Amino acid sequence: MAKLIWAAYRKRSTYRGLPNKWRPAIHIARFTLSAIYTGSRSARVWQASFIKEEGRPYIDLAAGVFYRAWDGEVVAANKRAPPIRLPARLLAHMRRWHRLGAKYVVEFNGKPADPKRAFRNLVDTVLGEDADGVVRHTLRHTAATWLM
């Protein structure tokens, strides 16, 4: 996981063969950190907002609580999404992201992003042949294994 997160943070864009300061995979690093720390389903993480909105999971940065289901949402019995307290390390990251202007946990160019394709590309680049079977849901299983 650390190898994947660091690769996402360090990835730089290039222009005419020279690296520049634009970081195209920062949203993948944020997604991975959030998913692994909370053990939440990937859709709950990439849809999450720091500002309470209808139809989106909400992160209360003042109280340090991740409301994974929004008010009025009907959640299937086997897909429960109760509110959870955020770990202090993750909460510090999220407060910094919001302070720097992020409205969503996972955003690309200021808009909420579904990191499906970008996550797959990064995993293939970093893990190579070992990437077989690594999908976004793997982060949830990894979090559960670490908790055990």
PDB file of C-alpha atoms in Angstrom:
ATOM      1  CA  MET A   1       0.000   0.000   0.000  1.00  0.00           C
ATOM      2  CA  ALA A   2       2.785   2.419   0.871  1.00  0.00           C
ATOM      3  CA  LYS A   3       4.446   1.773  -2.488  1.00  0.00           C
ATOM      4  CA  LEU A   4       1.192   2.527  -4.293  1.00  0.00           C
ATOM      5  CA  ILE A   5       0.451   5.702  -2.304  1.00  0.00           C
ATOM      6  CA  TRP A   6       3.967   7.080  -2.744  1.00  0.00           C
ATOM      7  CA  ALA A   7       3.906   6.337  -6.471  1.00  0.00           C
ATOM      8  CA  ALA A   8       0.651   8.292  -6.774  1.00  0.00           C
ATOM      9  CA  TYR A   9       2.031  11.276  -4.824  1.00  0.00           C
ATOM     10  CA  ARG A  10       5.313  11.340  -6.735  1.00  0.00           C
ATOM     11  CA  LYS A  11       3.933  10.871 -10.248  1.00  0.00           C
ATOM     12  CA  ARG A  12       4.610  13.968 -12.325  1.00  0.00           C
ATOM     13  CA  SER A  13       3.225  15.047 -15.632  1.00  0.00           C
ATOM     14  CA  THR A  14       5.582  15.772 -18.513  1.00  0.00           C
ATOM     15  CA  TYR A  15       5.498  18.404 -21.194  1.00  0.00           C
ATOM     16  CA  ARG A  16       7.691  17.944 -24.252  1.00  0.00           C
ATOM     17  CA  GLY A  17       9.602  15.230 -22.463  1.00  0.00           C
ATOM     18  CA  LEU A  18      10.388  17.303 -19.376  1.00  0.00           C
ATOM     19  CA  PRO A  19       8.673  16.785 -16.020  1.00  0.00           C
ATOM     20  CA  ASN A  20       6.622  19.679 -14.680  1.00  0.00           C
ATOM     21  CA  LYS A  21       5.029  20.306 -11.301  1.00  0.00           C
ATOM     22  CA  TRP A  22       1.512  19.108 -12.220  1.00  0.00           C
ATOM     23  CA  ARG A  23       0.629  15.949 -10.244  1.00  0.00           C
ATOM     24  CA  PRO A  24      -1.989  13.976 -12.201  1.00  0.00           C
ATOM     25  CA  ALA A  25      -2.361  11.109  -9.713  1.00  0.00           C
ATOM     26  CA  ILE A  26      -2.782  13.009  -6.432  1.00  0.00           C
ATOM     27  CA  HIS A  27      -6.462  12.059  -6.364  1.00  0.00           C
ATOM     28  CA  ILE A  28      -5.466   8.371  -6.441  1.00  0.00           C
ATOM     29  CA  ALA A  29      -3.222   8.864  -3.412  1.00  0.00           C
ATOM     30  CA  ARG A  30      -6.066  10.583  -1.540  1.00  0.00           C
ATOM     31  CA  PHE A  31      -8.516   7.855  -2.558  1.00  0.00           C
ATOM     32  CA  THR A  32      -6.137   5.081  -1.471  1.00  0.00           C
ATOM     33  CA  LEU A  33      -5.353   6.699   1.884  1.00  0.00           C
ATOM     34  CA  SER A  34      -9.028   7.330   2.642  1.00  0.00           C
ATOM     35  CA  ALA A  35     -10.170   3.861   1.578  1.00  0.00           C
ATOM     36  CA  ILE A  36      -7.462   2.002   3.489  1.00  0.00           C
ATOM     37  CA  TYR A  37      -7.882   4.046   6.695  1.00  0.00           C
ATOM     38  CA  THR A  38     -11.686   3.790   6.781  1.00  0.00           C
ATOM     39  CA  GLY A  39     -12.248   0.359   5.227  1.00  0.00           C
ATOM     40  CA  SER A  40     -15.137   1.871   3.295  1.00  0.00           C
ATOM     41  CA  ARG A  41     -16.442   0.771  -0.072  1.00  0.00           C
ATOM     42  CA  SER A  42     -14.768   2.656  -2.894  1.00  0.00           C
ATOM     43  CA  ALA A  43     -17.937   4.451  -4.040  1.00  0.00           C
ATOM     44  CA  ARG A  44     -18.468   5.841  -0.520  1.00  0.00           C
ATOM     45  CA  VAL A  45     -14.954   7.257  -0.552  1.00  0.00           C
ATOM     46  CA  TRP A  46     -14.825   8.793  -4.022  1.00  0.00           C
ATOM     47  CA  GLN A  47     -18.291  10.349  -3.648  1.00  0.00           C
ATOM     48  CA  ALA A  48     -17.546  11.861  -0.221  1.00  0.00           C
ATOM     49  CA  SER A  49     -17.738  15.618   0.220  1.00  0.00           C
ATOM     50  CA  PHE A  50     -16.358  17.949   2.882  1.00  0.00           C
ATOM     51  CA  ILE A  51     -19.474  20.090   2.451  1.00  0.00           C
ATOM     52  CA  LYS A  52     -22.831  18.525   3.236  1.00  0.00           C
ATOM     53  CA  GLU A  53     -24.644  17.874  -0.054  1.00  0.00           C
ATOM     54  CA  GLU A  54     -27.749  15.913  -0.932  1.00  0.00           C
ATOM     55  CA  GLY A  55     -26.935  12.484  -2.330  1.00  0.00           C
ATOM     56  CA  ARG A  56     -23.307  12.334  -1.157  1.00  0.00           C
ATOM     57  CA  PRO A  57     -21.519  10.856   1.835  1.00  0.00           C
ATOM     58  CA  TYR A  58     -20.327  13.650   4.120  1.00  0.00           C
ATOM     59  CA  ILE A  59     -17.185  14.170   6.181  1.00  0.00           C
ATOM     60  CA  ASP A  60     -17.640  16.369   9.238  1.00  0.00           C
ATOM     61  CA  LEU A  61     -14.121  17.720   9.729  1.00  0.00           C
ATOM     62  CA  ALA A  62     -14.980  19.516  12.977  1.00  0.00           C
ATOM     63  CA  ALA A  63     -16.271  16.368  14.699  1.00  0.00           C
ATOM     64  CA  GLY A  64     -14.010  13.939  12.814  1.00  0.00           C
ATOM     65  CA  VAL A  65     -16.898  11.752  11.622  1.00  0.00           C
ATOM     66  CA  PHE A  66     -17.417  10.170   8.197  1.00  0.00           C
ATOM     67  CA  TYR A  67     -21.143   9.860   7.459  1.00  0.00           C
ATOM     68  CA  ARG A  68     -20.935   7.171   4.793  1.00  0.00           C
ATOM     69  CA  ALA A  69     -24.679   7.244   4.004  1.00  0.00           C
ATOM     70  CA  TRP A  70     -26.536  10.487   3.401  1.00  0.00           C
ATOM     71  CA  ASP A  71     -29.787  11.472   5.087  1.00  0.00           C
ATOM     72  CA  GLY A  72     -32.692   9.501   3.709  1.00  0.00           C
ATOM     73  CA  GLU A  73     -30.611   6.931   1.828  1.00  0.00           C
ATOM     74  CA  VAL A  74     -31.958   3.393   1.830  1.00  0.00           C
ATOM     75  CA  VAL A  75     -29.004   1.048   2.299  1.00  0.00           C
ATOM     76  CA  ALA A  76     -29.247  -2.688   1.659  1.00  0.00           C
ATOM     77  CA  ALA A  77     -28.917  -4.797   4.809  1.00  0.00           C
ATOM     78  CA  ASN A  78     -25.700  -6.424   3.585  1.00  0.00           C
ATOM     79  CA  LYS A  79     -24.138  -3.097   2.488  1.00  0.00           C
ATOM     80  CA  ARG A  80     -24.368  -1.184   5.752  1.00  0.00           C
ATOM     81  CA  ALA A  81     -22.721   2.226   5.934  1.00  0.00           C
ATOM     82  CA  PRO A  82     -22.840   3.521   9.517  1.00  0.00           C
ATOM     83  CA  PRO A  83     -20.990   6.718  10.480  1.00  0.00           C
ATOM     84  CA  ILE A  84     -17.425   6.135  11.680  1.00  0.00           C
ATOM     85  CA  ARG A  85     -14.856   8.190  13.537  1.00  0.00           C
ATOM     86  CA  LEU A  86     -11.903   9.101  11.375  1.00  0.00           C
ATOM     87  CA  PRO A  87      -8.421   8.142  12.584  1.00  0.00           C
ATOM     88  CA  ALA A  88      -6.392  11.166  13.703  1.00  0.00           C
ATOM     89  CA  ARG A  89      -3.806  10.786  10.928  1.00  0.00           C
ATOM     90  CA  LEU A  90      -6.409  10.663   8.172  1.00  0.00           C
ATOM     91  CA  LEU A  91      -8.392  13.511   9.731  1.00  0.00           C
ATOM     92  CA  ALA A  92      -5.268  15.709   9.695  1.00  0.00           C
ATOM     93  CA  HIS A  93      -4.769  14.958   5.985  1.00  0.00           C
ATOM     94  CA  MET A  94      -8.415  15.689   5.184  1.00  0.00           C
ATOM     95  CA  ARG A  95      -8.397  18.973   7.080  1.00  0.00           C
ATOM     96  CA  ARG A  96      -5.298  20.021   5.116  1.00  0.00           C
ATOM     97  CA  TRP A  97      -6.877  19.005   1.787  1.00  0.00           C
ATOM     98  CA  HIS A  98      -9.993  21.036   2.590  1.00  0.00           C
ATOM     99  CA  ARG A  99      -7.940  24.008   3.779  1.00  0.00           C
ATOM    100  CA  LEU A 100      -6.083  23.916   0.439  1.00  0.00           C
ATOM    101  CA  GLY A 101      -9.389  24.193  -1.424  1.00  0.00           C
ATOM    102  CA  ALA A 102     -10.679  20.644  -1.918  1.00  0.00           C
ATOM    103  CA  LYS A 103     -14.450  20.283  -1.848  1.00  0.00           C
ATOM    104  CA  TYR A 104     -14.388  16.490  -2.301  1.00  0.00           C
ATOM    105  CA  VAL A 105     -12.089  13.807  -0.937  1.00  0.00           C
ATOM    106  CA  VAL A 106     -11.317  12.536  -4.429  1.00  0.00           C
ATOM    107  CA  GLU A 107     -11.374  15.298  -6.999  1.00  0.00           C
ATOM    108  CA  PHE A 108      -9.655  15.866 -10.299  1.00  0.00           C
ATOM    109  CA  ASN A 109      -9.455  19.415 -11.664  1.00  0.00           C
ATOM    110  CA  GLY A 110     -11.861  20.607  -8.961  1.00  0.00           C
ATOM    111  CA  LYS A 111     -14.611  18.101  -9.778  1.00  0.00           C
ATOM    112  CA  PRO A 112     -15.499  14.840  -8.039  1.00  0.00           C
ATOM    113  CA  ALA A 113     -13.681  11.983  -9.735  1.00  0.00           C
ATOM    114  CA  ASP A 114     -14.268   8.260 -10.040  1.00  0.00           C
ATOM    115  CA  PRO A 115     -10.714   6.898  -9.921  1.00  0.00           C
ATOM    116  CA  LYS A 116     -11.558   3.588 -11.618  1.00  0.00           C
ATOM    117  CA  ARG A 117      -9.324   3.913 -14.680  1.00  0.00           C
ATOM    118  CA  ALA A 118      -6.579   5.959 -13.022  1.00  0.00           C
ATOM    119  CA  PHE A 119      -6.347   3.493 -10.122  1.00  0.00           C
ATOM    120  CA  ARG A 120      -6.033   0.563 -12.541  1.00  0.00           C
ATOM    121  CA  ASN A 121      -3.305   2.339 -14.556  1.00  0.00           C
ATOM    122  CA  LEU A 122      -1.312   3.208 -11.432  1.00  0.00           C
ATOM    123  CA  VAL A 123      -1.585  -0.318 -10.018  1.00  0.00           C
ATOM    124  CA  ASP A 124      -0.411  -1.787 -13.328  1.00  0.00           C
ATOM    125  CA  THR A 125       2.516   0.647 -13.459  1.00  0.00           C
ATOM    126  CA  VAL A 126       3.636   0.140  -9.864  1.00  0.00           C
ATOM    127  CA  LEU A 127       2.993  -3.571  -9.345  1.00  0.00           C
ATOM    128  CA  GLY A 128       3.503  -4.829 -12.897  1.00  0.00           C
ATOM    129  CA  GLU A 129       2.817  -8.558 -13.087  1.00  0.00           C
ATOM    130  CA  ASP A 130       1.844  -8.672  -9.392  1.00  0.00           C
ATOM    131  CA  ALA A 131      -1.169  -6.444 -10.153  1.00  0.00           C
ATOM    132  CA  ASP A 132      -3.419  -9.366 -11.063  1.00  0.00           C
ATOM    133  CA  GLY A 133      -6.538  -9.248  -8.916  1.00  0.00           C
ATOM    134  CA  VAL A 134      -5.805  -5.857  -7.323  1.00  0.00           C
ATOM    135  CA  VAL A 135      -8.939  -3.735  -7.670  1.00  0.00           C
ATOM    136  CA  ARG A 136     -10.394  -0.825  -5.681  1.00  0.00           C
ATOM    137  CA  HIS A 137     -12.323  -3.226  -3.435  1.00  0.00           C
ATOM    138  CA  THR A 138      -8.999  -4.825  -2.463  1.00  0.00           C
ATOM    139  CA  LEU A 139      -8.413  -1.779  -0.240  1.00  0.00           C
ATOM    140  CA  ARG A 140     -11.483  -2.676   1.831  1.00  0.00           C
ATOM    141  CA  HIS A 141     -10.271  -6.239   2.305  1.00  0.00           C
ATOM    142  CA  THR A 142      -6.780  -5.031   3.174  1.00  0.00           C
ATOM    143  CA  ALA A 143      -8.197  -2.714   5.857  1.00  0.00           C
ATOM    144  CA  ALA A 144     -10.211  -5.597   7.355  1.00  0.00           C
ATOM    145  CA  THR A 145      -7.155  -7.859   7.356  1.00  0.00           C
ATOM    146  CA  TRP A 146      -5.058  -5.211   9.079  1.00  0.00           C
ATOM    147  CA  LEU A 147      -7.760  -4.751  11.716  1.00  0.00           C
ATOM    148  CA  MET A 148      -7.777  -8.468  12.480  1.00  0.00           C
TER     149      MET A 148
END
